[in-house]
Short mmCIF file of C-alpha atoms and ligand atoms in Angstrom, two decimals:
data_model
loop_
_atom_site.label_atom_id
_atom_site.label_comp_id
_atom_site.label_asym_id
_atom_site.label_seq_id
_atom_site.Cartn_x
_atom_site.Cartn_y
_atom_site.Cartn_z
CA UNK A 28 16.03 19.79 -81.33
CA UNK A 29 14.21 19.03 -78.05
CA UNK A 30 16.45 19.06 -74.80
CA UNK A 31 16.86 15.68 -73.11
CA UNK A 32 14.31 15.07 -70.32
CA UNK A 33 15.35 14.00 -66.87
CA UNK A 34 15.08 10.30 -67.72
CA UNK A 35 17.15 10.96 -70.70
CA UNK A 36 19.98 12.29 -68.47
CA UNK A 37 20.69 8.87 -67.12
CA UNK A 38 21.80 5.91 -69.08
CA UNK A 39 18.82 3.64 -69.68
CA UNK A 40 20.18 0.29 -68.10
CA UNK A 41 21.17 1.92 -64.68
CA UNK A 42 17.57 2.61 -63.69
CA UNK A 43 16.31 -0.94 -63.07
CA UNK A 44 19.59 -1.78 -61.31
CA UNK A 45 19.31 1.01 -58.74
CA UNK A 46 15.63 0.20 -58.13
CA UNK A 47 16.37 -3.44 -57.57
CA UNK A 48 19.12 -2.59 -55.09
CA UNK A 49 16.76 -0.20 -53.32
CA UNK A 50 14.04 -2.95 -53.17
CA UNK A 51 16.55 -5.46 -51.73
CA UNK A 52 17.61 -2.93 -49.15
CA UNK A 53 13.99 -2.32 -48.18
CA UNK A 54 13.35 -6.05 -47.90
CA UNK A 55 16.44 -6.50 -45.60
CA UNK A 56 15.36 -3.60 -43.46
CA UNK A 57 11.88 -5.00 -43.14
CA UNK A 58 13.09 -8.47 -42.11
CA UNK A 59 15.50 -6.95 -39.69
CA UNK A 60 12.75 -4.95 -38.07
CA UNK A 61 10.47 -7.98 -38.01
CA UNK A 62 13.16 -10.14 -36.30
CA UNK A 63 13.81 -7.36 -33.79
CA UNK A 64 10.09 -7.18 -33.05
CA UNK A 65 9.82 -10.97 -32.61
CA UNK A 66 12.81 -10.96 -30.42
CA UNK A 67 11.38 -8.17 -28.26
CA UNK A 68 7.97 -10.00 -27.93
CA UNK A 69 9.71 -13.20 -26.86
CA UNK A 70 11.73 -11.29 -24.26
CA UNK A 71 8.63 -9.66 -22.94
CA UNK A 72 6.88 -12.98 -22.67
CA UNK A 73 9.68 -14.58 -20.69
CA UNK A 74 9.50 -11.77 -18.12
CA UNK A 75 5.79 -12.26 -17.56
CA UNK A 76 5.89 -15.93 -16.89
CA UNK A 77 5.96 -17.19 -13.36
CA UNK A 78 8.62 -19.24 -11.73
CA UNK A 79 12.34 -18.46 -11.64
CA UNK A 80 12.91 -15.42 -13.71
CA UNK A 81 15.48 -15.98 -16.45
CA UNK A 82 18.66 -14.23 -15.53
CA UNK A 83 18.70 -11.10 -17.56
CA UNK A 84 22.33 -10.21 -16.72
CA UNK A 85 23.87 -13.64 -16.45
CA UNK A 86 24.88 -15.44 -13.24
CA UNK A 87 22.60 -17.41 -10.98
CA UNK A 88 22.43 -15.72 -7.62
CA UNK A 89 18.63 -16.02 -7.46
CA UNK A 90 18.43 -19.72 -8.14
CA UNK A 91 17.79 -20.81 -4.61
CA UNK A 92 14.98 -18.31 -4.05
CA UNK A 93 13.08 -17.63 -7.23
CA UNK A 94 10.48 -15.47 -5.50
CA UNK A 95 12.58 -12.91 -3.61
CA UNK A 96 16.20 -13.66 -4.56
CA UNK A 97 15.41 -12.32 -8.00
CA UNK A 98 15.48 -8.88 -6.58
CA UNK A 99 18.67 -9.14 -4.72
CA UNK A 100 21.96 -7.62 -5.47
CA UNK A 101 23.19 -4.25 -6.84
CA UNK A 102 22.73 -3.59 -10.55
CA UNK A 103 20.93 -6.90 -10.99
CA UNK A 104 18.19 -5.55 -8.86
CA UNK A 105 17.53 -2.78 -11.35
CA UNK A 106 17.40 -5.30 -14.26
CA UNK A 107 15.09 -7.70 -12.40
CA UNK A 108 12.71 -5.07 -11.09
CA UNK A 109 10.59 -4.77 -14.19
CA UNK A 110 10.06 -8.51 -14.29
CA UNK A 111 8.91 -8.63 -10.70
CA UNK A 112 6.65 -5.63 -11.13
CA UNK A 113 5.27 -7.15 -14.34
CA UNK A 114 4.51 -10.35 -12.44
CA UNK A 115 2.63 -8.32 -9.86
CA UNK A 116 0.77 -6.35 -12.41
CA UNK A 117 -0.49 -9.62 -14.06
CA UNK A 118 -1.78 -10.74 -10.76
CA UNK A 119 -3.64 -7.48 -10.38
CA UNK A 120 -5.18 -7.82 -13.77
CA UNK A 121 -6.12 -11.37 -12.98
CA UNK A 122 -7.87 -10.22 -9.77
CA UNK A 123 -9.61 -7.48 -11.65
CA UNK A 124 -10.93 -9.81 -14.25
CA UNK A 125 -12.26 -12.34 -11.70
CA UNK A 126 -15.55 -11.79 -10.03
CA UNK A 127 -14.97 -9.52 -7.03
CA UNK A 128 -15.21 -11.20 -3.64
CA UNK A 129 -18.03 -10.16 -1.23
CA UNK A 130 -17.45 -6.49 -0.54
CA UNK A 131 -16.01 -6.00 2.91
CA UNK A 132 -16.78 -2.90 5.03
CA UNK A 133 -14.71 0.13 4.68
CA UNK A 134 -14.35 3.00 7.14
CA UNK A 135 -16.79 5.10 5.21
CA UNK A 136 -14.50 7.48 3.58
CA UNK A 137 -11.87 5.47 1.78
CA UNK A 138 -10.76 2.01 0.79
CA UNK A 139 -12.40 1.77 -2.47
CA UNK A 140 -11.99 -1.30 -4.62
CA UNK A 141 -10.60 0.73 -7.55
CA UNK A 142 -7.44 0.94 -5.41
CA UNK A 143 -6.99 -2.76 -6.25
CA UNK A 144 -6.47 -2.04 -9.90
CA UNK A 145 -4.66 1.25 -10.26
CA UNK A 146 -4.34 2.14 -13.94
CA UNK A 147 -6.41 -0.78 -15.00
CA UNK A 148 -9.82 0.65 -14.77
CA UNK A 149 -9.72 1.36 -18.52
CA UNK A 150 -10.06 4.80 -20.03
CA UNK A 151 -7.42 7.50 -19.93
CA UNK A 152 -6.25 6.63 -16.42
CA UNK A 153 -4.81 3.27 -17.67
CA UNK A 154 -1.13 3.03 -17.84
CA UNK A 155 -1.31 0.57 -20.67
CA UNK A 156 0.99 -1.86 -18.84
CA UNK A 157 -1.66 -4.48 -19.17
CA UNK A 158 -1.36 -4.58 -22.85
CA UNK A 159 1.10 -7.52 -22.99
CA UNK A 160 -1.70 -9.68 -21.62
CA UNK A 161 -4.11 -8.47 -24.18
CA UNK A 162 -1.68 -9.22 -26.91
CA UNK A 163 -0.78 -12.64 -25.54
CA UNK A 164 -1.35 -15.54 -27.89
CA UNK A 165 -4.41 -17.83 -27.16
CA UNK A 166 -3.95 -19.88 -24.05
CA UNK A 167 -1.32 -17.60 -22.55
CA UNK A 168 -3.95 -15.52 -20.78
CA UNK A 169 -5.50 -18.58 -19.12
CA UNK A 170 -2.09 -19.77 -18.09
CA UNK A 171 -1.36 -16.44 -16.51
CA UNK A 172 -4.74 -16.10 -14.91
CA UNK A 173 -4.31 -19.36 -13.04
CA UNK A 174 -1.08 -18.13 -11.43
CA UNK A 175 -0.77 -17.68 -7.71
CA UNK A 176 -3.11 -18.55 -4.94
CA UNK A 177 -4.93 -16.65 -2.13
CA UNK A 178 -3.31 -16.74 1.27
CA UNK A 179 -4.30 -15.59 4.64
CA UNK A 180 -2.28 -12.43 5.49
CA UNK A 181 1.10 -12.92 7.05
CA UNK A 182 1.22 -9.32 8.10
CA UNK A 183 -1.56 -6.93 9.16
CA UNK A 184 -1.66 -3.20 9.80
CA UNK A 185 -3.80 -3.32 12.92
CA UNK A 186 -3.90 0.39 13.77
CA UNK A 187 -4.36 3.09 14.67
CA UNK A 188 -7.24 4.95 13.16
CA UNK A 189 -6.06 8.23 11.63
CA UNK A 190 -2.41 7.24 12.35
CA UNK A 191 -1.44 7.22 8.68
CA UNK A 192 -2.44 3.58 7.91
CA UNK A 193 -3.60 4.27 4.42
CA UNK A 194 -0.33 6.02 3.53
CA UNK A 195 1.73 3.15 4.89
CA UNK A 196 -0.30 0.58 2.96
CA UNK A 197 -0.22 2.56 -0.33
CA UNK A 198 3.49 2.96 0.02
CA UNK A 199 4.11 -0.68 0.85
CA UNK A 200 2.12 -1.77 -2.17
CA UNK A 201 4.75 -0.39 -4.37
CA UNK A 202 6.97 -3.27 -3.28
CA UNK A 203 6.81 -6.18 -5.83
CA UNK A 204 6.72 -8.71 -3.03
CA UNK A 205 3.76 -7.16 -1.24
CA UNK A 206 0.16 -7.89 -2.22
CA UNK A 207 -2.57 -6.21 -0.18
CA UNK A 208 -6.30 -5.96 -0.25
CA UNK A 209 -7.26 -2.33 -0.97
CA UNK A 210 -10.38 -2.06 1.23
CA UNK A 211 -10.47 -2.65 4.90
CA UNK A 212 -11.77 -6.27 5.52
CA UNK A 213 -12.83 -5.69 9.16
CA UNK A 214 -12.78 -9.48 9.60
CA UNK A 215 -11.51 -9.79 13.12
CA UNK A 216 -13.86 -7.13 14.49
CA UNK A 217 -17.08 -7.32 12.46
CA UNK A 218 -17.11 -10.39 10.27
CA UNK A 219 -15.36 -13.07 12.31
CA UNK A 220 -18.45 -15.33 12.06
CA UNK A 221 -17.98 -15.52 8.30
CA UNK A 222 -15.00 -17.76 8.78
CA UNK A 223 -11.35 -17.81 7.52
CA UNK A 224 -12.33 -19.11 4.15
CA UNK A 225 -14.39 -16.04 3.52
CA UNK A 226 -11.52 -13.91 4.77
CA UNK A 227 -8.98 -15.65 2.55
CA UNK A 228 -11.18 -15.18 -0.45
CA UNK A 229 -10.89 -11.36 0.03
CA UNK A 230 -7.15 -11.59 -0.45
CA UNK A 231 -5.40 -10.93 -3.70
CA UNK A 232 -3.56 -13.86 -5.28
CA UNK A 233 0.15 -14.18 -4.56
CA UNK A 234 3.05 -15.93 -5.96
CA UNK A 235 5.66 -17.66 -3.92
CA UNK A 236 7.79 -15.25 -1.88
CA UNK A 237 5.09 -12.52 -1.91
CA UNK A 238 3.51 -11.35 1.32
CA UNK A 239 -0.26 -10.87 1.70
CA UNK A 240 -1.30 -7.94 3.71
CA UNK A 241 -4.37 -6.09 4.88
CA UNK A 242 -5.14 -3.06 7.02
CA UNK A 243 -7.97 -2.53 9.42
CA UNK A 244 -7.05 0.11 12.02
CA UNK A 245 -9.95 -0.75 14.38
CA UNK A 246 -8.37 -4.11 15.22
CA UNK A 247 -5.96 -2.41 17.59
CA UNK A 248 -8.85 -1.35 19.93
CA UNK A 249 -10.91 -4.51 19.50
CA UNK A 250 -10.70 -6.81 22.58
CA UNK A 251 -11.21 -10.04 20.66
CA UNK A 252 -8.74 -9.24 17.83
CA UNK A 253 -5.50 -10.41 19.43
CA UNK A 254 -6.83 -13.84 20.26
CA UNK A 255 -8.50 -14.21 16.94
CA UNK A 256 -5.40 -13.22 14.96
CA UNK A 257 -3.28 -15.52 17.04
CA UNK A 258 -5.71 -18.31 16.45
CA UNK A 259 -5.33 -17.77 12.65
CA UNK A 260 -1.54 -17.78 13.07
CA UNK A 261 0.73 -17.07 15.95
CA UNK A 262 3.30 -15.86 13.44
CA UNK A 263 1.28 -13.00 12.07
CA UNK A 264 3.37 -9.85 11.93
CA UNK A 265 1.61 -6.87 13.35
CA UNK A 266 2.17 -3.26 12.34
CA UNK A 267 0.78 -0.29 14.29
CA UNK A 268 1.11 3.22 13.00
CA UNK A 269 0.91 5.57 16.02
CA UNK A 270 0.56 9.31 16.04
CA UNK A 271 0.45 11.91 18.86
CA UNK A 272 -2.91 10.97 20.47
CA UNK A 273 -4.09 14.52 20.69
CA UNK A 274 -3.55 15.18 16.98
CA UNK A 275 -5.06 11.78 16.29
CA UNK A 276 -8.15 12.57 18.31
CA UNK A 277 -8.56 15.91 16.41
CA UNK A 278 -8.06 14.10 13.10
CA UNK A 279 -10.72 11.53 14.15
CA UNK A 280 -13.16 14.31 15.08
CA UNK A 281 -12.41 16.08 11.77
CA UNK A 282 -13.40 12.95 9.87
CA UNK A 283 -16.68 12.60 11.74
CA UNK A 284 -17.42 16.26 11.32
CA UNK A 285 -16.95 16.00 7.61
CA UNK A 286 -19.77 13.32 7.53
CA UNK A 287 -21.92 14.97 10.21
CA UNK A 288 -21.44 18.71 10.31
CA UNK A 289 -24.10 19.10 13.11
CA UNK A 290 -22.10 17.30 15.77
CA UNK A 291 -21.10 19.20 18.98
CA UNK A 292 -17.74 20.92 19.19
CA UNK A 293 -14.50 18.93 19.94
CA UNK A 294 -14.16 20.90 23.13
CA UNK A 295 -17.54 19.91 24.45
CA UNK A 296 -17.18 16.23 23.47
CA UNK A 297 -13.80 16.03 25.28
CA UNK A 298 -15.13 16.56 28.76
CA UNK A 299 -17.50 14.74 30.93
CA UNK A 300 -17.59 17.90 32.93
CA UNK A 301 -15.72 20.83 31.60
CA UNK A 302 -15.64 22.80 34.88
CA UNK A 303 -13.93 19.91 36.67
CA UNK A 304 -11.76 19.16 33.60
CA UNK A 305 -12.86 15.50 33.66
CA UNK A 306 -12.00 13.85 30.31
CA UNK A 307 -14.60 11.72 28.74
CA UNK A 308 -12.66 8.53 28.11
CA UNK A 309 -15.73 6.74 26.73
CA UNK A 310 -15.52 9.04 23.68
CA UNK A 311 -13.86 6.91 21.13
CA UNK A 312 -11.75 9.74 19.75
CA UNK A 313 -10.11 9.98 23.20
CA UNK A 314 -10.19 6.23 24.01
CA UNK A 315 -8.24 5.05 20.91
CA UNK A 316 -5.30 7.24 21.92
CA UNK A 317 -4.64 5.41 25.20
CA UNK A 318 -2.16 3.17 23.30
CA UNK A 319 -0.61 1.60 26.36
CA UNK A 320 -3.88 0.16 27.46
CA UNK A 321 -4.73 -1.37 24.16
CA UNK A 322 -1.22 -2.76 23.73
CA UNK A 323 -1.54 -4.71 26.97
CA UNK A 324 -4.21 -6.93 25.38
CA UNK A 325 -1.93 -7.65 22.36
CA UNK A 326 0.98 -8.51 24.45
CA UNK A 327 -1.00 -11.38 26.08
CA UNK A 328 -1.04 -13.05 22.69
CA UNK A 329 1.98 -11.78 20.81
CA UNK A 330 5.61 -11.11 21.77
CA UNK A 331 6.57 -7.36 21.41
CA UNK A 332 9.18 -8.42 18.74
CA UNK A 333 6.40 -9.48 16.52
CA UNK A 334 4.94 -6.08 16.50
CA UNK A 335 6.37 -2.96 14.69
CA UNK A 336 5.37 0.55 15.74
CA UNK A 337 5.64 3.09 12.96
CA UNK A 338 5.72 6.73 13.79
CA UNK A 339 2.89 8.48 12.00
CA UNK A 340 4.83 11.75 12.27
CA UNK A 341 7.94 10.25 10.65
CA UNK A 342 5.86 8.61 7.95
CA UNK A 343 5.18 12.21 6.85
CA UNK A 344 8.65 13.79 7.52
CA UNK A 345 10.70 10.81 6.32
CA UNK A 346 8.54 8.23 4.62
CA UNK A 347 11.49 6.34 3.11
CA UNK A 348 13.06 6.00 6.58
CA UNK A 349 9.99 4.50 8.03
CA UNK A 350 9.37 2.29 5.00
CA UNK A 351 12.95 1.04 5.43
CA UNK A 352 12.09 -0.15 8.95
CA UNK A 353 8.90 -1.76 7.73
CA UNK A 354 10.61 -3.60 4.92
CA UNK A 355 13.27 -4.92 7.35
CA UNK A 356 10.53 -6.04 9.82
CA UNK A 357 8.75 -7.83 6.95
CA UNK A 358 11.93 -9.52 5.78
CA UNK A 359 11.76 -7.67 2.48
CA UNK A 360 14.54 -6.38 0.42
CA UNK A 361 14.72 -2.58 0.83
CA UNK A 362 13.23 -1.70 -2.57
CA UNK A 363 11.20 1.31 -1.48
CA UNK A 364 13.59 4.21 -0.95
CA UNK A 365 13.58 7.96 -0.99
CA UNK A 366 13.64 7.78 -4.82
CA UNK A 367 9.96 6.68 -4.69
CA UNK A 368 8.76 9.87 -2.94
CA UNK A 369 8.44 13.51 -3.62
CA UNK A 370 6.94 16.21 -1.46
CA UNK A 371 3.79 17.70 -3.05
CA UNK A 372 3.60 21.34 -1.97
CA UNK A 373 -0.10 21.63 -2.81
CA UNK A 374 -1.02 18.57 -0.80
CA UNK A 375 1.50 19.36 1.91
CA UNK A 376 2.41 15.71 2.14
CA UNK A 377 4.75 13.19 0.59
CA UNK A 378 3.44 11.46 -2.45
CA UNK A 379 4.48 8.54 -4.55
CA UNK A 380 6.38 9.33 -7.83
CA UNK A 381 4.69 6.31 -9.32
CA UNK A 382 1.92 4.43 -7.69
CA UNK A 383 1.73 0.71 -7.67
CA UNK A 384 1.26 -0.50 -11.29
CA UNK A 385 1.15 3.01 -12.67
CA UNK A 386 3.64 5.38 -14.22
CA UNK A 387 1.85 8.41 -12.73
CA UNK A 388 2.53 10.37 -9.55
CA UNK A 389 0.11 9.57 -6.82
CA UNK A 390 -0.98 11.47 -3.69
CA UNK A 391 -3.57 10.11 -1.22
CA UNK A 392 -7.08 11.30 -1.67
CA UNK A 393 -8.65 14.48 -0.20
CA UNK A 394 -9.89 12.68 2.93
CA UNK A 395 -6.22 12.12 3.89
CA UNK A 396 -4.28 15.17 5.05
CA UNK A 397 -7.31 17.39 5.76
CA UNK A 398 -7.02 20.72 7.60
CA UNK A 399 -8.11 20.36 11.21
CA UNK A 400 -10.39 22.85 12.99
CA UNK A 401 -8.70 25.21 15.44
CA UNK A 402 -9.12 23.74 18.97
CA UNK A 403 -9.13 25.75 22.26
CA UNK A 404 -5.57 25.78 23.53
CA UNK A 405 -6.56 25.14 27.03
CA UNK A 406 -8.37 22.01 25.92
CA UNK A 407 -5.34 20.83 23.95
CA UNK A 408 -3.09 21.44 27.00
CA UNK A 409 -5.52 19.46 29.32
CA UNK A 410 -5.56 16.63 26.79
CA UNK A 411 -1.71 16.55 26.66
CA UNK A 412 -1.71 16.39 30.40
CA UNK A 413 -4.16 13.46 30.34
CA UNK A 414 -2.24 11.47 27.81
CA UNK A 415 1.31 11.97 29.27
CA UNK A 416 1.32 9.07 31.74
CA UNK A 417 -0.11 6.72 29.11
CA UNK A 418 2.38 7.84 26.53
CA UNK A 419 5.35 7.33 28.92
CA UNK A 420 4.08 3.79 29.59
CA UNK A 421 3.78 3.20 25.86
CA UNK A 422 7.33 4.37 25.35
CA UNK A 423 8.52 2.00 28.02
CA UNK A 424 6.53 -0.94 26.54
CA UNK A 425 7.78 -0.39 22.92
CA UNK A 426 11.24 0.86 23.90
CA UNK A 427 10.76 3.86 21.71
CA UNK A 428 10.14 7.55 22.60
CA UNK A 429 7.83 8.91 20.00
CA UNK A 430 8.46 12.51 21.13
CA UNK A 431 4.87 13.48 21.76
CA UNK A 432 5.66 14.89 25.18
CA UNK A 433 8.96 16.59 24.51
P1 A3P B 506 -5.29 13.94 8.64
O1 A3P B 506 -6.27 13.84 7.43
O2 A3P B 506 -5.96 14.27 9.95
O3 A3P B 506 -4.20 14.89 8.37
P2 A3P B 506 -5.44 6.97 8.18
O4 A3P B 506 -5.00 6.58 6.82
O5 A3P B 506 -4.97 5.94 9.26
O6 A3P B 506 -6.88 7.23 8.35
O7 A3P B 506 -4.68 8.28 8.63
C1 A3P B 506 -4.90 9.46 7.95
C2 A3P B 506 -3.76 10.42 8.22
O8 A3P B 506 -2.67 10.00 7.51
C3 A3P B 506 -3.99 11.87 7.76
O9 A3P B 506 -4.65 12.56 8.82
C4 A3P B 506 -2.60 12.40 7.51
O10 A3P B 506 -2.11 13.24 8.51
C5 A3P B 506 -1.70 11.04 7.56
N1 A3P B 506 -0.83 10.88 6.45
C6 A3P B 506 0.41 10.31 6.62
N2 A3P B 506 1.05 10.36 5.47
C7 A3P B 506 0.24 10.90 4.56
C8 A3P B 506 0.38 11.26 3.15
N3 A3P B 506 1.50 10.88 2.55
N4 A3P B 506 -0.66 11.82 2.51
C9 A3P B 506 -1.78 12.14 3.24
N5 A3P B 506 -1.94 11.91 4.58
C10 A3P B 506 -1.02 11.33 5.22
#
């Protein structure tokens, strides 16, 4: 007699019953997963739409101020943050898709347009955060792309060259309520004749409550810039990143040297006559550092309270502290904190844990934080002596001792 097979071990009627239960279970699981997916998609879509963000944790604190209020208040802030960041990212995508505005000047070694679309350039660098737009149903994209409008900047980083202006702008752009043009527009010094409409067109689109910003460090030393900016708006907030003028001059020289390695030495350019020790103040590397003189021009058009002086040194030693002051000055919620930074030992500078619109750590490029050539100690001492009275005047004018002469 043949032994019973495996099928024969079970009673014949039980087999179809267990299969049908299994099938039903599978069906239920599938529909549960589908509804979860649909729910998830709907939730995502709500967050990407403009206007008051639907309260994710109940309550209605933000009702009176849909733009900024949405970020206010303890644990709510953490819940709202992705929504604000998402809105910002959509605007970036929108800007990227539109035809680029006429390219403004840059300072020759930075300020590339790619900075406008971090993580969106396609390829492996992309963070994938733009995928919700790509997956949007027909019509949604158009709706989203029409969001926001271009505004003239309400705040400008006007200087100083080699002060740390790129670092400040890159750090500020992490804030969901800050939208900034990546390249330096040089409107108030080189392209003023192109008119305000041209200038505005360079700006990224913003939603209500967001601040438009740009940085062009040469404005600080441009005679016409204060009157021109004041003519655009007397309320423009002005930020100046200042750094020890001697280090700044060496940094400036290092930048020129990197482009033109055949220039004379720093030491020989510093003096009109080295034997008399007469400093050549017509050399721009020296001239820019006479901050008190340049500031006088600005104070004819703007009250000192409308200007913020950021310490270039502290921007390196305590970026979150300086960013705290800047956010207060701009009337922004303090979103950028020490949690956003880490010190990169290889670079020797603070870097962002996550750049704007990206999930990756981000340090500034190799033209920022370059090693400086060794400068004759006697020349450095003479330069310190030269700058001291101007520095003291600058401390008086700003009410802040930057510690360059301590
Ligand atoms: P060096 O390259 O001489 O060190 P700007 O952006 O205005 O041109 O300023 C450049 C300077 O920013 C750099 O000058 C560097 O010292 C300073 N800086 C400040 N924070 C920085 C950071 N986090 N990474 C790199 N450079 C930074």
